[in-house]
């Protein structure tokens, strides 16, 4: 039996985040999407986990800042990797109510969502029991701090402009 999620609005770092929450017991899992996606992309993944494991998974899939129903700050600096990681860390804490280590979450992320999770776990390892990082964005950081944001990184901007409109 597949449990449908309820839509929630969560507050973190001064922003409103849209999230889908599947009620259940443990483990708790936080799903973070790739750039240009949203929380809804995780619906079939959670449904398959529920179907195949028959687990009562407590899961939260978020719309990252600037995506879906979450707030989209206009300042390009608001999209620095550290800001995205801080969001993920804060939302992981909200999933467990900021409880002790036995309530740590499993983070599941794709692409930029995986990178945000890896950075969040580096900043706050006490919030995560395990991570599943599917195709994280990995790159050498140039010396300038401008490269720490989606908007400031010429490498990421050039790659985004090369994306095909249709696949």
Short mmCIF file of C-alpha atoms in Angstrom, two decimals:
data_model
loop_
_atom_site.label_atom_id
_atom_site.label_comp_id
_atom_site.label_asym_id
_atom_site.label_seq_id
_atom_site.Cartn_x
_atom_site.Cartn_y
_atom_site.Cartn_z
CA UNK A 1 0.00 0.00 0.00
CA UNK A 2 1.43 3.34 -1.05
CA UNK A 3 1.06 6.24 1.36
CA UNK A 4 0.53 9.61 -0.30
CA UNK A 5 2.52 12.56 1.02
CA UNK A 6 1.11 15.73 2.49
CA UNK A 7 2.41 19.08 1.34
CA UNK A 8 4.08 21.22 3.97
CA UNK A 9 5.78 24.57 4.26
CA UNK A 10 8.91 24.61 6.40
CA UNK A 11 10.94 27.59 7.55
CA UNK A 12 14.73 27.52 7.47
CA UNK A 13 17.37 30.22 7.18
CA UNK A 14 14.74 32.93 6.74
CA UNK A 15 13.09 31.20 3.77
CA UNK A 16 9.94 29.17 3.18
CA UNK A 17 10.50 25.71 1.71
CA UNK A 18 7.84 23.58 0.08
CA UNK A 19 8.14 19.95 1.08
CA UNK A 20 6.32 16.67 0.63
CA UNK A 21 6.17 14.54 3.76
CA UNK A 22 5.33 10.86 3.96
CA UNK A 23 4.25 9.94 7.49
CA UNK A 24 5.84 6.85 8.92
CA UNK A 25 8.16 5.53 11.54
CA UNK A 26 11.87 5.12 11.16
CA UNK A 27 14.08 5.47 9.36
CA UNK A 28 13.68 9.11 8.47
CA UNK A 29 14.93 10.12 5.04
CA UNK A 30 15.53 13.52 3.45
CA UNK A 31 15.34 13.64 -0.36
CA UNK A 32 17.03 16.56 -2.18
CA UNK A 33 16.51 17.04 -5.93
CA UNK A 34 18.82 18.16 -8.74
CA UNK A 35 18.88 21.62 -10.29
CA UNK A 36 15.69 22.38 -12.24
CA UNK A 37 13.75 19.57 -10.54
CA UNK A 38 11.47 19.65 -7.50
CA UNK A 39 10.34 17.46 -4.61
CA UNK A 40 7.69 15.74 -6.74
CA UNK A 41 10.40 13.89 -8.64
CA UNK A 42 10.93 11.73 -5.56
CA UNK A 43 7.30 10.46 -5.48
CA UNK A 44 7.99 7.29 -7.53
CA UNK A 45 11.19 6.59 -5.57
CA UNK A 46 9.44 6.74 -2.20
CA UNK A 47 6.50 4.73 -3.57
CA UNK A 48 8.89 2.01 -4.76
CA UNK A 49 10.67 1.94 -1.39
CA UNK A 50 7.29 1.56 0.32
CA UNK A 51 6.20 -1.14 -2.11
CA UNK A 52 9.34 -3.27 -2.10
CA UNK A 53 10.29 -2.99 1.56
CA UNK A 54 6.81 -2.60 3.03
CA UNK A 55 8.53 -0.15 5.36
CA UNK A 56 6.75 2.67 7.04
CA UNK A 57 9.28 5.21 5.84
CA UNK A 58 9.16 8.72 7.28
CA UNK A 59 10.38 10.80 4.35
CA UNK A 60 10.68 14.45 3.47
CA UNK A 61 11.35 15.64 -0.09
CA UNK A 62 12.10 19.34 -0.36
CA UNK A 63 12.04 21.96 -3.09
CA UNK A 64 15.45 23.60 -2.83
CA UNK A 65 15.60 27.38 -2.71
CA UNK A 66 14.67 28.86 -6.07
CA UNK A 67 12.78 25.73 -7.11
CA UNK A 68 9.13 24.69 -7.12
CA UNK A 69 7.14 26.26 -4.32
CA UNK A 70 10.12 27.35 -2.22
CA UNK A 71 11.25 30.94 -1.88
CA UNK A 72 13.58 32.22 -4.59
CA UNK A 73 15.85 35.00 -3.30
CA UNK A 74 16.76 37.42 -6.10
CA UNK A 75 20.40 37.87 -5.04
CA UNK A 76 22.71 35.45 -6.93
CA UNK A 77 24.83 35.14 -3.77
CA UNK A 78 21.88 33.40 -2.12
CA UNK A 79 22.68 30.33 -4.22
CA UNK A 80 26.18 29.67 -2.94
CA UNK A 81 26.88 26.02 -2.21
CA UNK A 82 27.29 26.82 1.47
CA UNK A 83 23.80 28.37 1.56
CA UNK A 84 22.28 25.30 -0.08
CA UNK A 85 24.10 23.07 2.40
CA UNK A 86 22.89 25.18 5.33
CA UNK A 87 19.32 24.78 4.07
CA UNK A 88 19.67 21.01 3.85
CA UNK A 89 21.24 20.79 7.31
CA UNK A 90 18.44 22.90 8.82
CA UNK A 91 15.74 20.86 7.09
CA UNK A 92 17.37 17.61 8.24
CA UNK A 93 17.20 18.92 11.82
CA UNK A 94 13.53 19.80 11.36
CA UNK A 95 12.80 16.25 10.18
CA UNK A 96 13.98 14.83 13.50
CA UNK A 97 12.97 17.80 15.60
CA UNK A 98 16.66 18.47 16.22
CA UNK A 99 16.79 15.30 18.35
CA UNK A 100 19.85 13.36 19.40
CA UNK A 101 22.13 11.20 17.26
CA UNK A 102 19.82 8.16 17.36
CA UNK A 103 17.37 10.21 15.28
CA UNK A 104 19.77 11.11 12.49
CA UNK A 105 18.39 11.02 8.96
CA UNK A 106 19.39 9.22 5.80
CA UNK A 107 20.05 11.82 3.11
CA UNK A 108 19.30 10.96 -0.52
CA UNK A 109 20.30 13.46 -3.18
CA UNK A 110 20.76 13.72 -6.91
CA UNK A 111 23.29 16.01 -8.65
CA UNK A 112 23.23 19.42 -6.93
CA UNK A 113 21.01 17.88 -4.25
CA UNK A 114 23.69 15.26 -3.58
CA UNK A 115 26.35 17.96 -3.40
CA UNK A 116 24.22 19.97 -0.96
CA UNK A 117 23.80 16.86 1.20
CA UNK A 118 27.53 16.06 1.17
CA UNK A 119 28.36 19.63 2.20
CA UNK A 120 25.62 19.64 4.87
CA UNK A 121 26.94 16.38 6.32
CA UNK A 122 30.44 17.85 6.35
CA UNK A 123 29.16 20.85 8.30
CA UNK A 124 26.78 18.87 10.57
CA UNK A 125 27.70 15.16 10.60
CA UNK A 126 25.59 14.65 13.72
CA UNK A 127 22.42 15.13 11.66
CA UNK A 128 23.02 12.29 9.18
CA UNK A 129 23.14 8.52 9.66
CA UNK A 130 24.03 7.83 6.01
CA UNK A 131 24.05 9.48 2.59
CA UNK A 132 23.12 8.27 -0.87
CA UNK A 133 24.73 10.68 -3.34
CA UNK A 134 23.68 10.04 -6.95
CA UNK A 135 25.86 11.92 -9.46
CA UNK A 136 27.03 14.69 -7.10
CA UNK A 137 28.52 17.79 -8.69
CA UNK A 138 32.23 17.54 -7.91
CA UNK A 139 34.78 20.09 -9.05
CA UNK A 140 37.96 21.76 -7.93
CA UNK A 141 37.20 25.08 -6.28
CA UNK A 142 38.99 28.00 -7.94
CA UNK A 143 40.68 30.54 -5.66
CA UNK A 144 37.90 33.13 -5.91
CA UNK A 145 34.83 32.95 -3.70
CA UNK A 146 32.58 33.86 -6.67
CA UNK A 147 32.89 30.27 -7.88
CA UNK A 148 31.07 29.11 -4.76
CA UNK A 149 27.69 29.96 -6.26
CA UNK A 150 25.68 28.71 -9.18
CA UNK A 151 25.47 32.24 -10.51
CA UNK A 152 29.14 33.08 -9.99
CA UNK A 153 30.66 29.90 -11.41
CA UNK A 154 31.48 30.40 -15.07
CA UNK A 155 32.13 26.64 -15.34
CA UNK A 156 28.63 25.75 -14.16
CA UNK A 157 27.03 28.57 -16.17
CA UNK A 158 28.78 27.44 -19.38
CA UNK A 159 27.72 23.85 -18.76
CA UNK A 160 24.12 24.92 -18.17
CA UNK A 161 24.06 26.88 -21.45
CA UNK A 162 25.19 23.74 -23.32
CA UNK A 163 22.22 21.70 -22.08
CA UNK A 164 19.90 20.47 -24.73
CA UNK A 165 16.36 21.69 -24.75
CA UNK A 166 15.04 18.21 -25.56
CA UNK A 167 16.39 14.73 -24.89
#
